[in-house]
Coordinates of C-alpha atoms in Angstrom, one line a residue:
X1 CA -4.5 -9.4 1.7
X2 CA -3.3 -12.2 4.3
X3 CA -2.6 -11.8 7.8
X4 CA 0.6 -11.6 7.4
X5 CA 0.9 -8.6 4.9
X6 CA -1.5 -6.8 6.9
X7 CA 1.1 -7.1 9.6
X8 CA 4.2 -6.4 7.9
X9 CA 2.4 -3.4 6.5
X10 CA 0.9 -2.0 10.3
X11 CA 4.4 -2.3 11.0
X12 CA 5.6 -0.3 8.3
X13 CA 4.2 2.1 9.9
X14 CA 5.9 1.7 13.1
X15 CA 9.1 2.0 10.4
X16 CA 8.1 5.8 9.2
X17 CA 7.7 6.5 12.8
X18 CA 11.1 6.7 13.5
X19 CA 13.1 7.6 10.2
X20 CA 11.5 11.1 11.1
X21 CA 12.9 14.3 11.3
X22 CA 14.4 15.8 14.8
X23 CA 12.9 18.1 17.3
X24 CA 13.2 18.6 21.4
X25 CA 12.1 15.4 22.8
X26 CA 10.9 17.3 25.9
X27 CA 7.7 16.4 25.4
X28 CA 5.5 15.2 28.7
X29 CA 2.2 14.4 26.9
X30 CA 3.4 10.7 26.6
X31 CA 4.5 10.0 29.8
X32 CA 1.3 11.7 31.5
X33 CA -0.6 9.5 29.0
X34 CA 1.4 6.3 29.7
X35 CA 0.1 6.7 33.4
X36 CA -3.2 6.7 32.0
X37 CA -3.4 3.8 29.6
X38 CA -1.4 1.0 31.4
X39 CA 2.3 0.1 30.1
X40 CA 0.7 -3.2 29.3
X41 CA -1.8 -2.1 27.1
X42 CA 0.8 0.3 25.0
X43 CA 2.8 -2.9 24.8
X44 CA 0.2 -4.8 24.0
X45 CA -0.4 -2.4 21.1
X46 CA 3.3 -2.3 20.1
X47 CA 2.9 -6.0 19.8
X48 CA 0.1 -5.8 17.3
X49 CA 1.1 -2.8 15.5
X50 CA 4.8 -2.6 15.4
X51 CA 6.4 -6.0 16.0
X52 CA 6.3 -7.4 13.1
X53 CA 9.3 -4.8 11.6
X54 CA 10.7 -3.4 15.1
X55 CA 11.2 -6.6 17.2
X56 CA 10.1 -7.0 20.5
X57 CA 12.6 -4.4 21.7
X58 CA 12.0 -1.6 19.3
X59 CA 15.5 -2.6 17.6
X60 CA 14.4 -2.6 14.2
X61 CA 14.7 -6.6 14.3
X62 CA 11.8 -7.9 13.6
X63 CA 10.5 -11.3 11.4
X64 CA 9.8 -8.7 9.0
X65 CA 12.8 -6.4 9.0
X66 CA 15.1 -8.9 6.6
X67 CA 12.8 -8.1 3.7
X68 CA 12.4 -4.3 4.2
X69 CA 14.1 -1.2 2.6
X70 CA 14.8 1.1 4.2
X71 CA 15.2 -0.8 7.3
X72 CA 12.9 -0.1 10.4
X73 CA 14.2 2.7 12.9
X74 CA 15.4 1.4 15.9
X75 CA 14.0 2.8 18.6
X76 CA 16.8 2.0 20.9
X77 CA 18.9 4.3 19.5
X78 CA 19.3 7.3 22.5
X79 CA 20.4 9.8 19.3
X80 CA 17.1 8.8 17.4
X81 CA 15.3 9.3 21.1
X82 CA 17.0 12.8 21.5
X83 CA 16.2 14.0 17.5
X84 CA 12.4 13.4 17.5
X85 CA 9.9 14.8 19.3
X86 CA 6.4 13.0 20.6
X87 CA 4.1 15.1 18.3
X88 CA 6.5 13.9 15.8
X89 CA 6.0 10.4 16.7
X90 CA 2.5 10.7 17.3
X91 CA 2.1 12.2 13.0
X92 CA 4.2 9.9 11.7
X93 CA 1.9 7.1 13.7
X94 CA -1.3 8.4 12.6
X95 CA -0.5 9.6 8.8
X96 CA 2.2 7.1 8.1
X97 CA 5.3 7.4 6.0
X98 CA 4.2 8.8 2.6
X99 CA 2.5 12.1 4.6
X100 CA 5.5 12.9 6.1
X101 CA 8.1 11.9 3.6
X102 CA 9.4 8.7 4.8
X103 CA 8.8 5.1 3.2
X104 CA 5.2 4.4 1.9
X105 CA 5.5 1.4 3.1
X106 CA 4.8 2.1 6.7
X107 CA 1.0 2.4 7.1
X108 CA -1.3 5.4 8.8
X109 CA -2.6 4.2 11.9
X110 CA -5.6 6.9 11.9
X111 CA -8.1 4.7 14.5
X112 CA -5.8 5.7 17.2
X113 CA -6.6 9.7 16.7
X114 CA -9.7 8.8 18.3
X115 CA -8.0 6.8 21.7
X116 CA -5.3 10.0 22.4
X117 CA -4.4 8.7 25.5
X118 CA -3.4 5.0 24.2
X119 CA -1.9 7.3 21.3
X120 CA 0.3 9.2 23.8
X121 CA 1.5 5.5 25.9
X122 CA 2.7 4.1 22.7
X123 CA 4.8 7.0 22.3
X124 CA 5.9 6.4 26.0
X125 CA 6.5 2.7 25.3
X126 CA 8.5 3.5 22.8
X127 CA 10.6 6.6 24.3
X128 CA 10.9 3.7 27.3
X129 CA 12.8 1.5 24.8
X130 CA 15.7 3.8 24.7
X131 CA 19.5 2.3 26.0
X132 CA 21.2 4.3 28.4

């Protein structure tokens, strides 16, 4: 597998992420996480995991998004933001889409189950993506 499916895939999984199902998006784990791993870093990890199908915005446009169906989420969206909760995020991140019904072709990131506090920032990076 080249680079580049490697990172179309690992964005995939950024792609499950956010065709999940709703929930309270109340949740404070991510922010009191994103104080603890620098907004940087999350980005930094958005970058490498998710960029390739969500754009550098979160908007679901990114080099990779042209070829995909379903199309990534676009994290942008403030209904999306409101429907899902973190923990949902935060599953869908570390099983990917097939374990929680959504495309197979977004891919478990299960290393980050072991760094919950860079986890819980990429949540916050992306609930910081949302328009007002």
């Amino acid at each position: 597998m080249n680079t580049s499916t490697i990172r179309l895939l690992t964005c995939l999984a950024s792609l499950v992420l956010v065709a999940c199902d709703g929930g309270d998006s109340g949740d404070s784990a991510a922010s009191t996480a994103f104080a603890k791993v620098s907004r940087a870093e999350a980005q930094q990890q958005f970058k490498t995991l998710c960029f390739a199908c969500h754009g550098e915005f979160g908007r679901g446009d990114g080099p990779g998004a042209a070829a995909l169906d379903p199309k990534p989420r676009n994290f942008a969206d403030p209904k999306w933001q409101a429907s899902v909760t973190d923990e949902h995020i935060k599953s869908v991140i570390l099983r990917g889409g097939a374990a929680v019904g959504k495309s197979p072709l977004m891919p478990a990131q299960p290393q980050l189950k072991s760094q919950p506090d860079l986890l819980a920032a990429i949540v916050g990076y992306v609930r910081s993506l949302k328009q007002q």
